[in-house]
mmCIF file of C-alpha atoms in Angstrom:
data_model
loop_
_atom_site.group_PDB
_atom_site.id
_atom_site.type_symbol
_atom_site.label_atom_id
_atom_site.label_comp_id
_atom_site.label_asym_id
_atom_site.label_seq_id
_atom_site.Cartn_x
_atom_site.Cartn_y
_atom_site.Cartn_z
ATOM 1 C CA UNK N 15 105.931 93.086 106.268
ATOM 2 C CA UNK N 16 108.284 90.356 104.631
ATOM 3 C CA UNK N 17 111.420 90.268 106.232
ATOM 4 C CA UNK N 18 113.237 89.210 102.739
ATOM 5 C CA UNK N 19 111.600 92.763 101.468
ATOM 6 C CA UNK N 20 112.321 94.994 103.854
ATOM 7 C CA UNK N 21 115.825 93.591 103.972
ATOM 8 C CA UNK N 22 116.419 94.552 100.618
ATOM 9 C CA UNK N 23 114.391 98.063 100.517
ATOM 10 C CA UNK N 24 116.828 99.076 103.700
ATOM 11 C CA UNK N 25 119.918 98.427 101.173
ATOM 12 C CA UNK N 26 119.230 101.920 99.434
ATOM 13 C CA UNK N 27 116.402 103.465 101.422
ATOM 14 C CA UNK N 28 115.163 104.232 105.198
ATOM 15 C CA UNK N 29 112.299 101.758 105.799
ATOM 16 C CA UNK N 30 110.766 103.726 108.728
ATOM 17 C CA UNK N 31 111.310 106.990 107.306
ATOM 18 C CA UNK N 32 109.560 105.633 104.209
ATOM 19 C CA UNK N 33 106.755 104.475 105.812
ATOM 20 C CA UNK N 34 105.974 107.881 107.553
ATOM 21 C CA UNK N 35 106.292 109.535 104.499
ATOM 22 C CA UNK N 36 103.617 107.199 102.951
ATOM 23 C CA UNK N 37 101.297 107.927 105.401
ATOM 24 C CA UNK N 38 101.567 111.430 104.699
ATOM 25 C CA UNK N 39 101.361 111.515 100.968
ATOM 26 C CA UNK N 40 98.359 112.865 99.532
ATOM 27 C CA UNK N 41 97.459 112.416 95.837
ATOM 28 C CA UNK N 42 98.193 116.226 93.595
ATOM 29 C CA UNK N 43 94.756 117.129 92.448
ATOM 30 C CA UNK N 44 94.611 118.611 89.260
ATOM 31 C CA UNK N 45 92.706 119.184 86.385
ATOM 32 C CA UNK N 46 91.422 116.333 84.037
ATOM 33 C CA UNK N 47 93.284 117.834 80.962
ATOM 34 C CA UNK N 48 96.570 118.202 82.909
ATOM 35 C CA UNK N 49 98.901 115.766 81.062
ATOM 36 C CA UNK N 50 97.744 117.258 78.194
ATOM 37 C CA UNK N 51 98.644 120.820 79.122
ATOM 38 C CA UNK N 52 101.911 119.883 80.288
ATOM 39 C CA UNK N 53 102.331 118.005 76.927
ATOM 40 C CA UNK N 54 102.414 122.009 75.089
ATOM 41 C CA UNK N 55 103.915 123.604 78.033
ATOM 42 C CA UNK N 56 106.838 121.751 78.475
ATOM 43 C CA UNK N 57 108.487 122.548 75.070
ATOM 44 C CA UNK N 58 107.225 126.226 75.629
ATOM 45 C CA UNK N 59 109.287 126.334 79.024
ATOM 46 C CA UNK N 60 112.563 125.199 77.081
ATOM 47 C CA UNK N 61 111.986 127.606 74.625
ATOM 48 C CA UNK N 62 111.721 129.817 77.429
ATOM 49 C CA UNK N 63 115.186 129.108 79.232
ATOM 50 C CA UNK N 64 116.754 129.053 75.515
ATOM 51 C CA UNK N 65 115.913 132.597 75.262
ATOM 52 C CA UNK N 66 114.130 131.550 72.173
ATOM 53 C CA UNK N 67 111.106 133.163 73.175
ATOM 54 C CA UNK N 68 110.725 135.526 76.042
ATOM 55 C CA UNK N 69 108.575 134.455 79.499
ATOM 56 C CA UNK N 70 105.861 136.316 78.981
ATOM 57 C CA UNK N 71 105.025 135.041 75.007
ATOM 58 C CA UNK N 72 105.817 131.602 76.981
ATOM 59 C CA UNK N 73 103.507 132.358 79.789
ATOM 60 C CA UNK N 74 100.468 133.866 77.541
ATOM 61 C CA UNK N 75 100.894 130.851 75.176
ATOM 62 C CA UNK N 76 100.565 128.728 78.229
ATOM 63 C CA UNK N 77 97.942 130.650 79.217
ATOM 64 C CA UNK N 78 95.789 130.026 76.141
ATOM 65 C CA UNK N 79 96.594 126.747 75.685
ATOM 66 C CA UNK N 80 94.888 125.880 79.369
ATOM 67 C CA UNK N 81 91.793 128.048 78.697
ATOM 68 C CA UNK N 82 91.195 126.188 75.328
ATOM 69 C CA UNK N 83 91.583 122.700 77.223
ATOM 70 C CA UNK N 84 89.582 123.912 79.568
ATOM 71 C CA UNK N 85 86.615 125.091 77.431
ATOM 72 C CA UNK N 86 86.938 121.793 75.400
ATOM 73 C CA UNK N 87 86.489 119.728 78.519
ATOM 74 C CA UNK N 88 83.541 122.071 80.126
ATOM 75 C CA UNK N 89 82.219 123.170 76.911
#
């Protein structure tokens, strides 16, 4: 609620709008080894688009890469 702050924000973004929108975020759920996943999928998704390897070796790679995360974190 400082004026001095929302002065500035409204230089580069909708105040109002912003607040609406921040009462209608939600947090993404996802699973605890997420970050990790993404870590091996990401390069596997460029790989992908480079026609290095095709999307289905990309996808089954992906695949077994979350079910071992998985297993390690449920055991």
């Amino acid at each position: 609620e400082d004026p001095e702050v929302i002065e500035a924000f409204s230089q580069w973004i909708d105040v109002d709008l912003w607040r609406e929108q921040l009462g209608l975020a939600r947090a993404r759920r996802q699973a605890i080894w997420y970050g990790i996943f993404a870590e091996s999928f990401n390069p596997l998704l460029g790989q992908a688009l480079n026609g290095e390897i095709t999307a289905e070796e990309a996808l089954q790679a992906a695949g077994d890469e979350w079910n071992s995360l998985k297993e390690q974190v449920q055991g």
